[in-house]
Amino acid sequence: MCGIVGYTGFQSAQPIIMEGLKRLEYRGYDSAGICTVYNGITEIRRREGKLSNLAESLNKEPLSGKIGIGHTRWATHGRPSETNAHPHQAGSVVLVHNGIIENYPLLKKTLIEYGHTFKSDTDTEVIAHLIEHWMKQGDDFEAAVRHTLKEVRGAYALCILCSDEPEMMIAAKQGSPLVVGIGKGEYFVASDIPAILQQTRWMVFLEDGEMVVLTNGEATFSSLAGGILDKEPHHIDWSPLMAEKNGFRHFMLKEIFEQPTSIRDTLAGRLLEEEGDVYLENLNLPDEELQGFSRICIVACGTSWHAGLVGKFLLERYCRIPVEVDIASEFRYRNPMVDCDTLVLLISQSGETADTLAALREAHRQGASCIAICNVIGSSIPRESDGVIYTHAGPEIGVASTKAFVTQLVAMYLLTIRLGRVRCSITREQACTIIEELVRLPGLVEQTLKLDGAVEQLARRFQHVRDFLFLGRGDSYPIALEGALKLKELSYIHAEGYPAGEMKHGPIALIDEKMPVVVLALRDRHYEKVVSNMEEVISRGGQVIALCSKGDAEQFSRATAVIEMPQDAGITSPVLLSIPMQLLAYHISVLRGSDVDQPRNLAKSVTVE
Ligand code: AGP
C-alpha cells in the first residue's frame, strides 16, 4: 500500500511531510517523492529506493513552501522507478495516489487522443491529466476534480495541488484509507494515522465518496456530488506504535483483517463479468501458447506451496491439464522433467525466495515457460519470469503469511478461468459462476472473520497441548497443511497436516486424548468420508475440533469443539477455511507468549538456501 502525507498551514511543509513519510515506512515501499508550492511554483522531487535517497537530495536543495504533498510508493502498475514515483504532474496539477484505477487504460487512450503526453507507466498519472483536461474545458480546480472522480473507476486516496490555486489542497477517498488531521490553523492529510499523530490527535476519517477542500485555514468537507458534510473530528489516543498496527495488537492480526481489502485489490480491474473471462495484465503469454501446454508444474515453498496444491485441484478440475506441485528445494536439484510444452508456475510472496528463484532458472534452462504469482512488484522472481500475476495484498509485515496466501489463491482462481476459457475446458457460464463467487468472496471473508471471538475461546482450551493434527480431504487438504504450518511456525507446537484418508496408514496410532485433531468437514463431496475419519478419531479417545458448514453443527455433537462456518462457499471454500486456521494459530501463539510478528528462527523472505 502506498503512503500519502499532505500539509497546509503556517509551517514549512517539507519537514512535516518527510517526517510523516518516515512514519509510514513500515508499510513497505520502493520509491518516494514530494512536491511543494511556493510563490505559485510547484517543485517536485522524487527518488527510487529508500526515503533516505529523497532526504539526501532535499538536504542539498530543500523545497520551500507551506503547502505540499508526499508519497511512498508500493508499485502496483509500472515497475519501481523515479519516473513512476509519485507525485505525478499534468500542467498545473500535481497529485499523489494510493489505490488502483481499474479503467485507466481506456482513460489514458482517450487522453492521448486529446493530445496528452504521458511520462510514466502508472495508472495514477491518468488522474492528473484528466483534471488538467477538465480545467482546460473551463472547470476551476475543485470542479475539475469532481468531474474527474466521476469518471475514474477503482480505489483511490488522493491528495492534489494546483499551482493555479496555490493556497488550495484537495483530498478525496474511494476504497483506500485517508485521514485529515485538524491542527490550529493548519491541516494534515495522511493514508494512516501514524504519519500525523505527532502533529495532532484530532482526526477526521473520510468515507468513500467524500472529499475535502483545504484552503486559507478552512476545511470544507463534501460528497463527490457536492453536498456539504459536517464531519466530526475524533480524538486519537493511540500510542504511535499502536497506530502503525491500526489499533491491532500485532501486524499479523491487522493483516488477517485486511484480507477482504487485499482480495478486492487483487480482483480489481481483472474480472470481465460480461465475457466470463479475466484480464491478466502482465501474463505476457499469448493464447496459442496457453493452449499448447501439455502440463503444468507449480513450484514454491512453505505457505506458497500450499497455495500451489489448491491450484492443482483447480487447474486439473477446470482446465483438465495435468498439474504437479513441487517443493522448490527439491525441484531445483532433481534435473526435473520439464520442457517447452511445460508451463512452470512459481508462487512467492516475496519474489526473492532463493530456492524458488533457483527453480525458476532451472525451469528456464530446461526450456519451460515460467509465470510467477507474486506480491512484490519488480522482485527477482517476476523479473526473471515470462509473465506474472501480481497479488495486490500490500506489504505483508508479519512473518507468517496470511493475506498474501489468500490472494495467491485468488490469483489461482483467475489463472484457472483464463486457462479454462482459452483451452475451452470451461464454458462462459461456468466461468461466470466462478467469477460470481469471487465477487462475493470479500464479503464472505468479512463474515468469516466474525469467528475471531469463538476461535479465541477455543485457543484458550488448547493453548497448552504439545501436538496437533489437522485433517482434510480434496481442496481442504492443503488448508489442513496450512493450518498446521501456521500453528507450528507461530506457537512452536508440533503440528501436522494430513490427508484425512491417510489416517489408517499410520497417523491413527498417534491418537489419544492429549492430541487435538482439527477436522475440516465442510459439506462437500468428501463429507461422508471425512465424518467417518472423524469418528475413527473419537472412538479412540481423540479430541476433535470440527470445522463444519453453516447449519451443520448439530451433526458434530460428538466432537470436543465445533467451529461452524458463518457462510458457505463453493469453489472458494479453501479461502474461507484459511481464516479460522490463521486465527487459531494467532490466538494460541499470543496466549503462549510467542513473538507473533517475528517468530523465532524465521525470516520473512528466505533469500538463502
Ligand atoms: C509462511 O507463513 C512462511 N512464513 C513461509 O513458509 C513462506 O510461505 C515461505 O518461506 C515462502 O516464502 P515466499 O512466498 O516469499 O516465497
Coordinates of C-alpha atoms and ligand atoms in Angstrom, one line a residue:
M1 CA 0.0 0.0 0.0
C2 CA 1.3 3.5 -0.8
G3 CA 1.7 6.2 1.8
I4 CA 0.3 9.7 1.4
V5 CA 1.1 12.8 3.5
G6 CA -0.1 16.3 2.9
Y7 CA 0.3 19.6 4.8
T8 CA -1.1 23.1 4.5
G9 CA -0.6 25.8 7.2
F10 CA 1.9 28.3 8.6
Q11 CA 4.9 25.9 8.9
S12 CA 7.4 24.8 6.3
A13 CA 5.8 21.8 4.5
Q14 CA 8.9 19.8 3.7
P15 CA 10.0 18.6 7.2
I16 CA 6.4 17.8 8.2
I17 CA 5.9 15.7 5.1
M18 CA 9.2 13.9 5.3
E19 CA 8.6 13.1 9.0
G20 CA 5.2 11.7 8.1
L21 CA 6.5 9.6 5.3
K22 CA 9.1 8.2 7.6
R23 CA 6.4 7.1 10.0
L24 CA 4.7 5.2 7.1
E25 CA 7.9 3.3 6.1
Y26 CA 6.7 0.2 8.0
R27 CA 4.1 -0.2 5.2
G28 CA 6.8 -1.0 2.7
Y29 CA 7.6 0.9 -0.4
D30 CA 10.0 1.1 -3.4
S31 CA 10.3 4.8 -4.1
A32 CA 9.3 8.2 -2.7
G33 CA 8.5 11.8 -3.7
I34 CA 7.4 15.2 -2.5
C35 CA 6.0 18.4 -4.0
T36 CA 5.6 21.8 -2.5
V37 CA 4.0 25.0 -4.0
Y38 CA 5.9 28.2 -3.3
N39 CA 5.2 31.6 -4.9
G40 CA 2.8 29.8 -7.3
I41 CA 5.6 27.4 -8.5
T42 CA 5.3 23.7 -7.9
E43 CA 8.6 21.9 -7.3
I44 CA 8.7 18.1 -7.4
R45 CA 11.5 15.8 -6.1
R46 CA 11.4 12.0 -6.5
R47 CA 13.8 9.2 -5.8
E48 CA 13.7 5.4 -6.3
G49 CA 14.6 3.3 -3.3
K50 CA 14.6 4.3 0.3
L51 CA 13.3 7.6 1.8
S52 CA 16.9 8.4 2.7
N53 CA 17.7 8.9 -1.0
L54 CA 15.0 11.6 -1.2
A55 CA 16.1 13.1 2.1
E56 CA 19.7 13.3 0.8
S57 CA 18.5 15.3 -2.2
L58 CA 16.4 17.6 -0.1
N59 CA 19.2 18.2 2.3
K60 CA 21.3 19.6 -0.6
E61 CA 18.4 21.5 -2.1
P62 CA 15.4 21.9 0.2
L63 CA 11.9 22.7 -1.0
S64 CA 10.3 25.9 0.2
G65 CA 6.6 26.5 0.7
K66 CA 3.9 26.0 3.4
I67 CA 1.8 23.6 1.3
G68 CA 2.9 20.3 0.0
I69 CA 2.3 16.6 -0.6
G70 CA 4.4 13.5 -0.3
H71 CA 4.3 9.8 -1.1
T72 CA 5.9 6.4 -0.6
R73 CA 5.1 4.1 -3.5
W74 CA 4.3 0.4 -3.3
A75 CA 4.3 -0.3 -7.0
T76 CA 1.1 -1.8 -8.5
H77 CA 1.2 -0.6 -12.1
G78 CA 4.6 0.2 -13.5
R79 CA 7.9 -1.0 -12.1
P80 CA 9.7 0.8 -9.2
S81 CA 11.5 3.8 -10.7
E82 CA 11.9 7.6 -10.3
T83 CA 9.7 8.1 -13.4
N84 CA 6.9 6.0 -11.9
A85 CA 7.3 7.5 -8.4
H86 CA 4.7 10.0 -7.2
P87 CA 3.8 12.9 -7.2
H88 CA 2.6 12.9 -10.8
Q89 CA 2.0 16.1 -12.7
A90 CA 0.0 17.3 -15.6
G91 CA 0.2 21.0 -16.4
S92 CA -0.6 22.9 -13.2
V93 CA -1.9 19.8 -11.4
V94 CA 0.2 17.6 -9.1
L95 CA -1.1 14.7 -7.0
V96 CA -0.3 11.6 -5.0
H97 CA -2.5 8.5 -5.0
N98 CA -3.0 5.2 -3.1
G99 CA -5.2 2.6 -4.8
I100 CA -5.8 1.1 -8.2
I101 CA -7.7 2.8 -11.1
E102 CA -9.4 0.0 -12.9
N103 CA -10.3 1.9 -16.1
Y104 CA -7.1 3.8 -16.6
P105 CA -6.2 2.0 -19.9
L106 CA -9.3 3.4 -21.6
L107 CA -8.9 6.9 -20.0
K108 CA -5.3 7.0 -20.9
K109 CA -6.0 6.1 -24.5
T110 CA -8.7 8.8 -24.7
L111 CA -6.4 11.5 -23.2
I112 CA -3.6 10.6 -25.6
E113 CA -6.1 11.1 -28.4
Y114 CA -6.8 14.5 -26.9
G115 CA -3.0 15.2 -27.1
H116 CA -1.9 14.4 -23.6
T117 CA 1.7 13.1 -23.3
F118 CA 2.4 10.6 -20.5
K119 CA 5.7 10.2 -18.8
S120 CA 5.0 7.2 -16.5
D121 CA 3.5 3.7 -16.8
T122 CA 1.3 4.3 -13.8
D123 CA -2.5 4.4 -13.5
T124 CA -2.1 7.4 -11.2
E125 CA -0.8 9.8 -13.9
V126 CA -4.1 9.4 -15.7
I127 CA -5.9 11.2 -12.9
A128 CA -3.6 14.3 -13.1
H129 CA -4.2 14.5 -16.9
L130 CA -7.9 14.2 -16.5
I131 CA -8.1 17.0 -14.0
E132 CA -5.9 19.1 -16.3
H133 CA -8.3 18.2 -19.2
W134 CA -11.4 19.5 -17.3
M135 CA -9.6 22.7 -16.3
K136 CA -8.8 23.3 -20.0
Q137 CA -12.6 22.8 -20.6
G138 CA -13.2 25.7 -18.2
D139 CA -13.7 24.0 -14.8
D140 CA -12.0 25.5 -11.9
F141 CA -9.6 23.3 -9.8
E142 CA -12.3 21.9 -7.5
A143 CA -14.9 21.3 -10.3
A144 CA -12.3 19.6 -12.4
V145 CA -11.5 17.2 -9.5
R146 CA -15.2 16.4 -9.1
H147 CA -15.6 15.9 -12.8
T148 CA -12.6 13.6 -12.9
L149 CA -13.6 11.5 -9.9
K150 CA -17.0 10.8 -11.5
E151 CA -15.1 9.2 -14.5
V152 CA -12.5 7.1 -12.8
R153 CA -13.4 3.6 -11.5
G154 CA -11.5 1.8 -8.8
A155 CA -9.9 2.7 -5.5
Y156 CA -8.2 5.9 -4.6
A157 CA -7.0 8.1 -1.8
L158 CA -5.8 11.3 -3.4
C159 CA -4.1 14.5 -2.3
I160 CA -4.0 17.1 -5.0
L161 CA -2.4 20.5 -5.5
C162 CA -2.7 23.0 -8.4
S163 CA -0.3 25.9 -9.0
D164 CA -3.3 27.9 -10.3
E165 CA -4.7 27.7 -6.8
P166 CA -1.5 27.8 -4.7
E167 CA -3.4 28.1 -1.4
M168 CA -5.7 25.1 -2.0
M169 CA -5.3 21.3 -1.4
I170 CA -8.0 18.8 -2.2
A171 CA -8.1 15.3 -0.8
A172 CA -10.6 12.6 -1.8
K173 CA -11.3 9.0 -0.9
Q174 CA -12.8 5.9 -2.5
G175 CA -11.8 2.5 -1.3
S176 CA -8.4 3.5 0.1
P177 CA -8.0 5.0 3.6
L178 CA -7.5 8.7 4.1
V179 CA -7.5 10.8 7.3
V180 CA -7.5 14.5 7.7
G181 CA -5.6 15.9 10.8
I182 CA -7.1 19.1 12.2
G183 CA -4.5 21.5 13.7
K184 CA -4.6 25.1 14.8
G185 CA -4.7 27.0 11.6
E186 CA -3.1 24.1 9.8
Y187 CA -4.3 20.8 8.2
F188 CA -2.7 17.4 7.6
V189 CA -3.7 14.6 5.3
A190 CA -2.4 11.1 5.5
S191 CA -3.1 7.5 4.4
D192 CA -2.7 6.4 8.0
I193 CA -2.8 7.8 11.5
P194 CA 0.9 7.3 12.4
A195 CA 2.0 9.8 9.8
I196 CA 0.5 12.8 11.5
L197 CA -0.2 11.6 15.1
Q198 CA 2.7 13.6 16.4
Q199 CA 1.2 16.8 14.8
T200 CA -2.3 16.4 16.0
R201 CA -4.6 13.9 17.7
W202 CA -7.8 15.4 16.2
M203 CA -8.6 13.4 13.0
V204 CA -11.4 13.3 10.5
F205 CA -11.8 10.0 8.6
L206 CA -13.0 10.5 5.1
E207 CA -15.6 7.9 3.9
D208 CA -15.9 6.6 0.4
G209 CA -17.2 9.2 -2.0
E210 CA -16.1 12.1 0.2
M211 CA -13.6 14.9 -0.3
V212 CA -12.2 17.9 1.5
V213 CA -11.1 21.3 0.2
L214 CA -8.4 22.8 2.4
T215 CA -7.7 26.5 1.8
N216 CA -7.0 29.7 3.7
G217 CA -7.2 27.9 7.1
E218 CA -10.6 26.4 6.3
A219 CA -11.6 22.7 5.7
T220 CA -14.8 22.1 3.7
F221 CA -15.9 18.5 3.6
S222 CA -18.4 17.4 0.9
S223 CA -19.7 14.5 -1.0
L224 CA -18.5 14.0 -4.6
A225 CA -21.9 15.2 -5.7
G226 CA -21.2 18.5 -3.9
G227 CA -23.3 18.3 -0.8
I228 CA -21.6 19.9 2.2
L229 CA -20.8 17.5 5.1
D230 CA -20.5 18.2 8.8
K231 CA -17.6 15.8 9.8
E232 CA -17.0 15.3 13.5
P233 CA -13.2 15.1 14.4
H234 CA -12.2 12.1 16.5
H235 CA -9.6 12.3 19.3
I236 CA -7.0 9.6 18.8
D237 CA -5.4 8.4 22.0
W238 CA -3.3 5.6 20.5
S239 CA 0.5 5.4 21.0
P240 CA 2.5 5.8 17.7
L241 CA 3.3 2.0 17.8
M242 CA -0.4 1.1 18.2
A243 CA -1.2 3.5 15.4
E244 CA 1.1 1.6 13.0
K245 CA -0.9 -1.5 13.6
N246 CA -4.1 0.5 13.2
G247 CA -5.1 -0.4 16.7
F248 CA -4.5 -4.2 16.3
R249 CA -2.1 -5.8 18.7
H250 CA 0.1 -7.4 16.0
F251 CA 0.7 -6.8 12.3
M252 CA -0.4 -10.4 11.7
L253 CA -3.8 -9.7 13.2
K254 CA -4.1 -6.5 11.2
E255 CA -3.2 -8.4 8.1
I256 CA -5.7 -11.1 8.8
F257 CA -8.4 -8.5 9.0
E258 CA -7.1 -6.7 5.9
Q259 CA -7.8 -9.8 3.8
P260 CA -11.2 -8.6 2.4
T261 CA -9.4 -5.5 1.1
S262 CA -6.5 -7.5 -0.3
I263 CA -8.8 -9.8 -2.2
R264 CA -10.7 -6.8 -3.6
D265 CA -7.5 -5.2 -4.7
T266 CA -6.3 -8.4 -6.3
L267 CA -9.5 -8.7 -8.2
A268 CA -9.7 -5.0 -9.1
G269 CA -9.8 -4.5 -12.9
R270 CA -9.4 -8.1 -13.7
L271 CA -12.9 -9.6 -13.8
L272 CA -14.6 -9.5 -17.2
E273 CA -18.0 -10.4 -15.9
E274 CA -19.9 -9.9 -19.2
E275 CA -17.4 -12.0 -21.2
G276 CA -17.0 -14.6 -18.5
D277 CA -13.2 -14.2 -18.6
V278 CA -10.4 -12.3 -16.7
Y279 CA -7.8 -9.7 -17.7
L280 CA -4.3 -10.6 -16.5
E281 CA -2.3 -7.5 -17.5
N282 CA 1.2 -9.0 -17.1
L283 CA 0.6 -12.6 -18.1
N284 CA 2.5 -12.0 -21.3
L285 CA 1.8 -15.4 -22.8
P286 CA -0.3 -15.4 -26.0
D287 CA -3.4 -17.6 -26.1
E288 CA -1.9 -20.0 -28.5
E289 CA 0.9 -20.7 -26.1
L290 CA -1.5 -21.1 -23.2
Q291 CA -3.4 -23.6 -25.4
G292 CA -0.3 -25.5 -26.3
F293 CA 1.0 -26.5 -22.8
S294 CA 0.6 -30.2 -22.1
R295 CA 1.3 -30.0 -18.4
I296 CA 1.9 -27.5 -15.5
C297 CA 4.5 -27.7 -12.8
I298 CA 3.8 -25.5 -9.7
V299 CA 6.9 -24.8 -7.7
A300 CA 7.1 -22.9 -4.3
C301 CA 8.0 -23.1 -0.7
G302 CA 6.0 -23.2 2.6
T303 CA 2.7 -21.5 2.6
S304 CA 3.1 -20.6 -1.1
W305 CA 3.4 -24.4 -1.8
H306 CA 0.1 -24.9 -0.1
A307 CA -1.4 -22.3 -2.4
G308 CA 0.0 -24.4 -5.3
L309 CA -1.7 -27.5 -4.0
V310 CA -5.1 -25.7 -4.1
G311 CA -4.1 -24.5 -7.6
K312 CA -3.6 -28.1 -8.6
F313 CA -7.2 -29.0 -7.7
L314 CA -8.5 -26.0 -9.6
L315 CA -6.4 -26.4 -12.7
E316 CA -7.0 -30.2 -13.1
R317 CA -10.7 -29.9 -12.3
Y318 CA -11.5 -27.0 -14.6
C319 CA -8.6 -27.0 -17.2
R320 CA -8.2 -30.8 -17.5
I321 CA -4.4 -30.3 -17.7
P322 CA -2.0 -32.5 -15.6
V323 CA -0.5 -30.5 -12.7
E324 CA 2.3 -31.5 -10.4
V325 CA 3.2 -29.4 -7.4
D326 CA 6.8 -29.4 -6.2
I327 CA 8.8 -28.0 -3.3
A328 CA 11.3 -25.7 -4.9
S329 CA 14.4 -27.0 -3.0
E330 CA 13.6 -30.5 -4.4
F331 CA 12.7 -29.4 -7.9
R332 CA 15.9 -27.4 -8.4
Y333 CA 18.2 -30.4 -7.8
R334 CA 16.2 -33.2 -9.5
N335 CA 17.0 -32.4 -13.1
P336 CA 13.3 -32.0 -13.5
M337 CA 11.4 -33.3 -16.5
V338 CA 10.2 -30.0 -17.9
D339 CA 10.4 -28.8 -21.5
C340 CA 8.9 -26.2 -23.9
D341 CA 5.5 -27.9 -23.5
T342 CA 5.5 -27.3 -19.8
L343 CA 4.2 -24.2 -18.0
V344 CA 6.1 -23.7 -14.7
L345 CA 4.2 -21.6 -12.2
L346 CA 6.4 -20.1 -9.4
I347 CA 4.4 -18.9 -6.4
S348 CA 6.2 -16.5 -4.0
Q349 CA 5.0 -13.7 -1.7
S350 CA 8.4 -12.0 -1.5
G351 CA 9.6 -12.9 -5.0
E352 CA 13.1 -13.4 -3.5
T353 CA 13.0 -16.9 -2.1
A354 CA 16.3 -18.5 -3.1
D355 CA 15.0 -22.0 -3.8
T356 CA 12.1 -20.7 -5.8
L357 CA 14.3 -18.4 -7.8
A358 CA 16.7 -21.2 -8.5
A359 CA 13.8 -23.4 -9.6
L360 CA 12.8 -20.7 -12.0
R361 CA 16.2 -20.6 -13.5
E362 CA 16.4 -24.4 -13.8
A363 CA 13.0 -24.5 -15.5
H364 CA 14.1 -21.8 -17.9
R365 CA 17.3 -23.8 -18.5
Q366 CA 15.2 -26.8 -19.5
G367 CA 13.2 -24.7 -21.9
A368 CA 9.9 -24.3 -19.9
S369 CA 7.8 -21.1 -19.9
C370 CA 7.5 -19.6 -16.4
I371 CA 4.8 -17.5 -14.8
A372 CA 5.1 -16.0 -11.3
I373 CA 2.4 -15.3 -8.8
C374 CA 4.0 -12.7 -6.6
N375 CA 3.2 -9.9 -4.2
V376 CA 6.2 -7.7 -4.6
I377 CA 6.3 -5.8 -7.9
G378 CA 9.7 -5.9 -9.6
S379 CA 11.2 -8.5 -7.3
S380 CA 13.6 -11.1 -8.7
I381 CA 11.2 -14.0 -9.5
P382 CA 8.6 -11.9 -11.5
R383 CA 11.5 -10.0 -13.2
E384 CA 13.0 -13.3 -14.5
S385 CA 9.7 -14.9 -15.3
D386 CA 8.0 -14.7 -18.7
G387 CA 4.8 -13.4 -17.2
V388 CA 3.4 -12.6 -13.7
I389 CA 0.1 -12.3 -11.9
Y390 CA 0.7 -9.8 -9.1
T391 CA -1.3 -10.2 -5.9
H392 CA -2.2 -6.8 -4.5
A393 CA -2.1 -7.8 -0.9
G394 CA 0.0 -4.9 0.0
P395 CA 3.2 -5.2 2.1
E396 CA 2.9 -8.2 4.5
I397 CA 4.9 -7.4 7.6
G398 CA 4.0 -10.4 9.7
V399 CA 6.4 -13.3 9.0
A400 CA 3.5 -15.7 8.9
S401 CA 1.8 -15.3 5.6
T402 CA -1.9 -14.6 5.7
K403 CA -3.3 -12.0 3.3
A404 CA -0.6 -13.0 0.7
F405 CA -1.7 -16.6 0.9
V406 CA -5.4 -15.9 0.3
T407 CA -4.5 -13.5 -2.6
Q408 CA -2.3 -16.3 -4.1
L409 CA -5.4 -18.5 -4.0
V410 CA -7.3 -15.6 -5.7
A411 CA -4.6 -15.5 -8.4
M412 CA -5.0 -19.2 -8.9
Y413 CA -8.8 -18.8 -9.5
L414 CA -8.0 -16.0 -12.0
L415 CA -5.5 -18.2 -13.8
T416 CA -7.9 -21.1 -13.8
I417 CA -10.6 -19.0 -15.5
R418 CA -8.1 -17.6 -18.1
L419 CA -6.7 -21.1 -18.9
G420 CA -10.1 -22.7 -18.9
R421 CA -11.5 -20.3 -21.3
V422 CA -8.6 -20.2 -23.7
R423 CA -8.4 -24.0 -23.7
C424 CA -12.2 -24.3 -24.0
S425 CA -12.3 -26.6 -21.0
I426 CA -14.9 -24.4 -19.3
T427 CA -17.9 -22.6 -20.8
R428 CA -18.6 -18.9 -20.4
E429 CA -21.4 -19.8 -18.0
Q430 CA -19.0 -21.9 -15.8
A431 CA -16.5 -19.1 -15.8
C432 CA -19.3 -16.6 -14.8
T433 CA -20.2 -18.9 -11.9
I434 CA -16.7 -18.8 -10.6
I435 CA -16.5 -15.0 -11.2
E436 CA -19.7 -14.6 -9.2
E437 CA -18.1 -16.4 -6.3
L438 CA -15.0 -14.3 -6.5
V439 CA -17.1 -11.1 -6.4
R440 CA -18.9 -12.4 -3.2
L441 CA -15.6 -13.6 -1.6
P442 CA -14.5 -10.4 0.2
G443 CA -17.9 -10.2 1.9
L444 CA -17.8 -13.9 2.8
V445 CA -14.3 -13.4 4.3
E446 CA -15.7 -10.4 6.3
Q447 CA -18.4 -12.7 7.7
T448 CA -15.9 -15.5 8.5
L449 CA -13.7 -13.0 10.4
K450 CA -16.5 -12.8 12.9
L451 CA -15.4 -16.2 14.1
D452 CA -12.5 -14.4 15.9
G453 CA -14.1 -14.5 19.3
A454 CA -15.1 -18.1 19.1
V455 CA -11.7 -19.1 17.9
E456 CA -10.0 -17.2 20.7
Q457 CA -12.1 -19.1 23.2
L458 CA -11.0 -22.3 21.5
A459 CA -7.4 -21.3 21.7
R460 CA -7.7 -20.9 25.5
R461 CA -8.7 -24.5 25.8
F462 CA -5.9 -25.9 23.7
Q463 CA -3.0 -23.5 24.3
H464 CA -1.0 -26.0 26.4
V465 CA -1.1 -29.1 24.2
R466 CA 2.1 -30.4 22.7
D467 CA 0.8 -31.8 19.4
F468 CA -1.9 -31.1 16.9
L469 CA -3.2 -32.9 13.9
F470 CA -5.0 -31.2 11.0
L471 CA -7.1 -33.4 8.6
G472 CA -8.7 -32.5 5.3
R473 CA -9.7 -34.1 2.0
G474 CA -9.7 -32.7 -1.5
D475 CA -9.1 -29.0 -1.7
S476 CA -9.4 -28.8 2.2
Y477 CA -6.3 -30.9 2.5
P478 CA -3.9 -28.1 1.5
I479 CA -5.7 -25.9 4.1
A480 CA -5.1 -28.6 6.7
L481 CA -1.4 -28.4 5.8
E482 CA -1.6 -24.6 6.1
G483 CA -3.3 -24.7 9.4
A484 CA -0.5 -27.0 10.8
L485 CA 2.2 -24.7 9.4
K486 CA 0.6 -21.6 10.8
L487 CA 0.4 -23.2 14.2
K488 CA 3.9 -24.7 14.3
E489 CA 5.7 -21.6 13.0
L490 CA 3.9 -19.2 15.4
S491 CA 3.3 -21.2 18.6
Y492 CA 6.2 -23.7 18.3
I493 CA 3.7 -26.5 19.0
H494 CA 4.4 -29.6 16.9
A495 CA 1.6 -29.8 14.3
E496 CA 1.0 -32.0 11.2
G497 CA -1.4 -31.7 8.3
Y498 CA -2.6 -34.9 6.7
P499 CA -5.0 -36.2 4.1
A500 CA -7.9 -37.5 6.2
G501 CA -7.9 -40.7 4.2
E502 CA -4.4 -41.4 5.3
M503 CA -5.3 -41.9 8.9
K504 CA -5.4 -45.7 8.7
H505 CA -1.9 -45.7 7.1
G506 CA -0.2 -44.6 10.3
P507 CA -1.3 -41.3 12.0
I508 CA -4.2 -43.1 13.7
A509 CA -1.6 -44.7 16.0
L510 CA -0.9 -41.2 17.4
I511 CA -4.5 -40.6 18.6
D512 CA -5.0 -40.1 22.3
E513 CA -6.8 -37.6 24.5
K514 CA -3.8 -35.3 24.6
M515 CA -3.7 -34.5 20.9
P516 CA -6.4 -32.4 19.4
V517 CA -7.4 -33.2 15.8
V518 CA -8.7 -30.4 13.7
V519 CA -11.1 -31.9 11.0
L520 CA -12.1 -29.7 8.1
A521 CA -15.6 -31.2 7.4
L522 CA -17.5 -28.9 5.0
R523 CA -20.5 -30.4 3.2
D524 CA -18.6 -31.1 0.0
R525 CA -18.1 -34.3 -2.0
H526 CA -15.8 -35.7 0.7
Y527 CA -18.2 -35.0 3.6
E528 CA -19.2 -38.6 4.5
K529 CA -15.7 -39.9 4.3
V530 CA -14.4 -37.1 6.5
V531 CA -17.1 -37.6 9.1
S532 CA -16.1 -41.3 9.3
N533 CA -12.5 -40.3 9.7
M534 CA -13.6 -38.1 12.5
E535 CA -15.5 -41.0 14.1
E536 CA -12.3 -43.1 13.9
V537 CA -10.5 -40.4 16.0
I538 CA -13.3 -40.0 18.5
S539 CA -13.8 -43.7 19.0
R540 CA -10.1 -43.9 20.0
G541 CA -10.4 -41.2 22.6
G542 CA -9.1 -38.4 20.4
Q543 CA -10.4 -34.8 20.8
V544 CA -11.9 -33.5 17.5
I545 CA -12.2 -29.8 16.7
A546 CA -14.6 -29.9 13.7
L547 CA -14.9 -27.1 11.2
C548 CA -18.3 -27.5 9.6
S549 CA -20.6 -25.9 7.2
K550 CA -23.2 -23.3 8.2
G551 CA -26.1 -25.1 10.0
D552 CA -24.3 -28.4 10.4
A553 CA -23.1 -28.0 13.9
E554 CA -25.6 -30.5 15.4
Q555 CA -24.1 -33.2 13.2
F556 CA -20.9 -32.9 15.3
S557 CA -22.2 -33.2 18.8
R558 CA -19.6 -35.9 19.5
A559 CA -16.7 -33.6 18.7
T560 CA -15.0 -31.8 21.6
A561 CA -15.4 -28.5 19.8
V562 CA -17.2 -27.2 16.7
I563 CA -16.5 -24.1 14.6
E564 CA -19.5 -23.5 12.3
M565 CA -18.5 -21.5 9.3
P566 CA -20.9 -18.5 9.1
Q567 CA -21.1 -18.6 5.4
D568 CA -20.9 -21.4 2.9
A569 CA -18.9 -21.1 -0.3
G570 CA -18.4 -23.5 -3.1
I571 CA -15.2 -23.3 -5.1
T572 CA -13.7 -20.6 -2.8
S573 CA -14.1 -22.7 0.4
P574 CA -10.3 -23.0 0.8
V575 CA -10.1 -19.3 1.2
L576 CA -12.7 -19.2 4.0
L577 CA -11.3 -22.2 5.8
S578 CA -7.9 -20.5 5.9
I579 CA -9.4 -17.8 8.2
P580 CA -10.1 -19.9 11.3
M581 CA -6.8 -21.6 10.7
Q582 CA -5.0 -18.3 10.8
L583 CA -6.9 -17.1 13.9
L584 CA -6.4 -20.3 15.8
A585 CA -2.6 -20.2 15.3
Y586 CA -2.6 -16.5 16.1
H587 CA -4.5 -16.7 19.4
I588 CA -2.7 -19.8 20.7
S589 CA 0.6 -18.1 20.0
V590 CA -0.4 -14.9 21.8
L591 CA -1.6 -17.0 24.8
R592 CA 1.8 -18.8 24.8
G593 CA 3.7 -15.6 24.6
S594 CA 5.3 -16.1 21.3
D595 CA 6.7 -13.2 19.2
V596 CA 3.8 -13.4 16.8
D597 CA 5.1 -11.0 14.1
Q598 CA 8.6 -12.3 14.2
P599 CA 8.6 -16.0 15.4
R600 CA 12.0 -17.4 16.5
N601 CA 14.4 -18.7 13.8
L602 CA 12.2 -17.4 10.9
A603 CA 12.7 -14.7 8.3
K604 CA 10.0 -13.1 6.1
S605 CA 11.9 -13.9 3.0
V606 CA 14.3 -16.9 2.9
T607 CA 16.9 -15.4 0.4
V608 CA 19.5 -18.1 1.2
E609 CA 19.4 -21.9 0.8
Ligands
AGP1 C1 4.6 -18.7 5.6 O1 3.8 -18.4 6.8 C2 6.0 -18.9 5.9 N1 6.5 -17.7 6.5 C3 6.9 -19.4 4.8 O2 6.5 -20.8 4.7 C4 6.8 -18.8 3.4 O3 5.5 -19.1 2.9 C5 7.9 -19.4 2.5 O4 9.1 -19.0 3.1 C6 7.8 -18.9 1.1 O5 8.0 -17.5 1.0 P1 7.6 -16.8 -0.3 O6 6.2 -16.9 -0.6 O7 8.0 -15.3 -0.1 O8 8.4 -17.4 -1.5

